[in-house]
Amino acid sequence: MIRKFYHAYFSQAGMGLDAAEEGLLACLKEMKGNKMSPIKIYIALAAVPPQGLAVYQQKLIKAVENALPGKTPVITAVVQPPADNSPLLAEIWNVSENTVCRFLSFENLPYVLVNHQGFTELWSSGFVAGSAEKAFEPLDRLLKHLNFTYDEIFRQWNYVGNILEENTIEGKTVQNYQYFNDIRALYYQNKQDREQYPAATGIGMGTAGICIDFVAVKQKSPHVLRNLPIRSGVQKDAYRYRDNVLVGESVVLATKNAPLFERGRSLLTEEGGIAMISGTASIKGEETVDLHDIRKQTQNTLRFIGDLLENEPDARCRRARLYVKRDQNPQDAVKIFRQAYPEDCVCTAVYADICRDNLLIEIETDWDL
């Protein structure tokens, strides 16, 4: 995978949303002046914008188009309040200006093709809808439009509104996260390789509905790169979880489907490599450990991430996002993280419900290998 340069934009507590957006646009223009091309922007919002999330996202896309003519990156805005109590924070993935990229659009959503000798990266974001089915439908159409397959999805982000909420449907108790997992399983039936899956994060957001982002990699020449799952000796593969750790019932499948993701994935070329580690939490085997202590859960999570990369002694953490349960103190987790990883690792922290009620923190990371 082409090397990425990571940046974070932090607005200030008490700042209005419009002023925060202006600051972000100024930041993007500055990157352009520094010969950087943003390809992906994740935006965490403190609250639902007055016009609603989908309309707000389209408005933001237009504003970024004006700031970066002809080079609109993929953009996702989700309600995950920044841990610093500001109205907005943003993570920005950049490539150097001389990287061969095509900035395109499909059904009013930007996507980016990053080309390299032997392979192509597809970056796409912002599939926002009221249900998992409606979010997957345009994603499915984009893959088919570009002749990509579900096997080529390398990394996926799944933002699930009110993730732990349970509703009664057709006389059954259905959890929002489990419903998403079942719908994902339906679409992943189009995978040819059922033995491995993308790296992924499944996390809550403070609005109803679903938002999906993904990165896919198409290899054009054989033996150019190795695209490998990263598996844990401590944590059970999520897609092998037993039924008793899954909440609720299914109205989609005959039985509930476990979450279909790997603990991480790596891409290796002769020039080096990267690893994208999935949202990781304090789960040993398939059970939550240290239930009521965010410090211990953070330490466990960092240790489990380290275990995933134990065969990569030179791995360097470049980006981290900490998802902290709303009733916890994020500074406890950030402090522990900063003691473990270097200052040049871009670290952000947001409030979000985790996929289990007894999990207090989840961490995702990107690495250079």
JSON list of C-alpha atoms in Angstrom, two decimals, residues 234-235 280-284 289-308 322-324 328-341 359-363 365 367:
[
{"chain": "A", "resi": 234, "resn": "VAL", "atom": "CA", "xyz": [-4.70, -14.50, 22.52]},
{"chain": "A", "resi": 235, "resn": "GLN", "atom": "CA", "xyz": [-8.00, -13.40, 20.98]},
{"chain": "A", "resi": 280, "resn": "THR", "atom": "CA", "xyz": [-9.25, -4.03, 19.42]},
{"chain": "A", "resi": 281, "resn": "ALA", "atom": "CA", "xyz": [-10.57, -4.32, 22.96]},
{"chain": "A", "resi": 282, "resn": "SER", "atom": "CA", "xyz": [-10.01, -6.12, 26.26]},
{"chain": "A", "resi": 283, "resn": "ILE", "atom": "CA", "xyz": [-11.20, -9.52, 25.05]},
{"chain": "A", "resi": 284, "resn": "LYS", "atom": "CA", "xyz": [-9.23, -12.66, 25.87]},
{"chain": "A", "resi": 289, "resn": "VAL", "atom": "CA", "xyz": [-11.57, -9.18, 30.92]},
{"chain": "A", "resi": 290, "resn": "ASP", "atom": "CA", "xyz": [-11.12, -6.49, 33.60]},
{"chain": "A", "resi": 291, "resn": "LEU", "atom": "CA", "xyz": [-14.73, -5.41, 33.29]},
{"chain": "A", "resi": 292, "resn": "HIS", "atom": "CA", "xyz": [-14.80, -2.23, 35.38]},
{"chain": "A", "resi": 293, "resn": "ASP", "atom": "CA", "xyz": [-11.36, -0.68, 34.94]},
{"chain": "A", "resi": 294, "resn": "ILE", "atom": "CA", "xyz": [-10.60, 1.44, 31.88]},
{"chain": "A", "resi": 295, "resn": "ARG", "atom": "CA", "xyz": [-6.90, 1.61, 32.76]},
{"chain": "A", "resi": 296, "resn": "LYS", "atom": "CA", "xyz": [-6.55, -2.16, 32.80]},
{"chain": "A", "resi": 297, "resn": "GLN", "atom": "CA", "xyz": [-8.70, -2.53, 29.69]},
{"chain": "A", "resi": 298, "resn": "THR", "atom": "CA", "xyz": [-6.46, -0.01, 27.89]},
{"chain": "A", "resi": 299, "resn": "GLN", "atom": "CA", "xyz": [-3.31, -1.84, 28.98]},
{"chain": "A", "resi": 300, "resn": "ASN", "atom": "CA", "xyz": [-4.79, -5.17, 27.88]},
{"chain": "A", "resi": 301, "resn": "THR", "atom": "CA", "xyz": [-5.79, -3.72, 24.52]},
{"chain": "A", "resi": 302, "resn": "LEU", "atom": "CA", "xyz": [-2.32, -2.33, 23.84]},
{"chain": "A", "resi": 303, "resn": "ARG", "atom": "CA", "xyz": [-0.77, -5.64, 24.82]},
{"chain": "A", "resi": 304, "resn": "PHE", "atom": "CA", "xyz": [-3.10, -7.54, 22.49]},
{"chain": "A", "resi": 305, "resn": "ILE", "atom": "CA", "xyz": [-2.25, -5.14, 19.64]},
{"chain": "A", "resi": 306, "resn": "GLY", "atom": "CA", "xyz": [1.43, -5.73, 20.38]},
{"chain": "A", "resi": 307, "resn": "ASP", "atom": "CA", "xyz": [0.88, -9.48, 20.23]},
{"chain": "A", "resi": 308, "resn": "LEU", "atom": "CA", "xyz": [-0.55, -9.11, 16.72]},
{"chain": "A", "resi": 322, "resn": "LEU", "atom": "CA", "xyz": [-9.42, 5.60, 20.80]},
{"chain": "A", "resi": 323, "resn": "TYR", "atom": "CA", "xyz": [-13.15, 4.99, 21.24]},
{"chain": "A", "resi": 324, "resn": "VAL", "atom": "CA", "xyz": [-14.09, 5.56, 24.87]},
{"chain": "A", "resi": 328, "resn": "GLN", "atom": "CA", "xyz": [-15.45, 7.00, 31.25]},
{"chain": "A", "resi": 329, "resn": "ASN", "atom": "CA", "xyz": [-12.55, 9.44, 31.50]},
{"chain": "A", "resi": 330, "resn": "PRO", "atom": "CA", "xyz": [-10.73, 9.39, 28.14]},
{"chain": "A", "resi": 331, "resn": "GLN", "atom": "CA", "xyz": [-7.63, 11.05, 29.56]},
{"chain": "A", "resi": 332, "resn": "ASP", "atom": "CA", "xyz": [-6.84, 7.90, 31.53]},
{"chain": "A", "resi": 333, "resn": "ALA", "atom": "CA", "xyz": [-6.67, 5.94, 28.29]},
{"chain": "A", "resi": 334, "resn": "VAL", "atom": "CA", "xyz": [-4.86, 8.62, 26.29]},
{"chain": "A", "resi": 335, "resn": "LYS", "atom": "CA", "xyz": [-2.15, 8.91, 28.95]},
{"chain": "A", "resi": 336, "resn": "ILE", "atom": "CA", "xyz": [-1.52, 5.15, 28.91]},
{"chain": "A", "resi": 337, "resn": "PHE", "atom": "CA", "xyz": [-1.46, 5.14, 25.12]},
{"chain": "A", "resi": 338, "resn": "ARG", "atom": "CA", "xyz": [1.01, 8.03, 24.96]},
{"chain": "A", "resi": 339, "resn": "GLN", "atom": "CA", "xyz": [3.34, 6.29, 27.38]},
{"chain": "A", "resi": 340, "resn": "ALA", "atom": "CA", "xyz": [3.43, 3.29, 25.05]},
{"chain": "A", "resi": 341, "resn": "TYR", "atom": "CA", "xyz": [3.69, 4.94, 21.62]},
{"chain": "A", "resi": 359, "resn": "LEU", "atom": "CA", "xyz": [-16.16, -2.88, 27.17]},
{"chain": "A", "resi": 360, "resn": "LEU", "atom": "CA", "xyz": [-14.95, 0.58, 28.15]},
{"chain": "A", "resi": 361, "resn": "ILE", "atom": "CA", "xyz": [-12.50, 1.26, 25.31]},
{"chain": "A", "resi": 362, "resn": "GLU", "atom": "CA", "xyz": [-11.64, 0.11, 21.80]},
{"chain": "A", "resi": 363, "resn": "ILE", "atom": "CA", "xyz": [-8.52, 1.11, 19.86]},
{"chain": "A", "resi": 365, "resn": "THR", "atom": "CA", "xyz": [-4.25, 1.53, 14.74]},
{"chain": "A", "resi": 367, "resn": "TRP", "atom": "CA", "xyz": [1.34, 0.86, 11.20]}
]
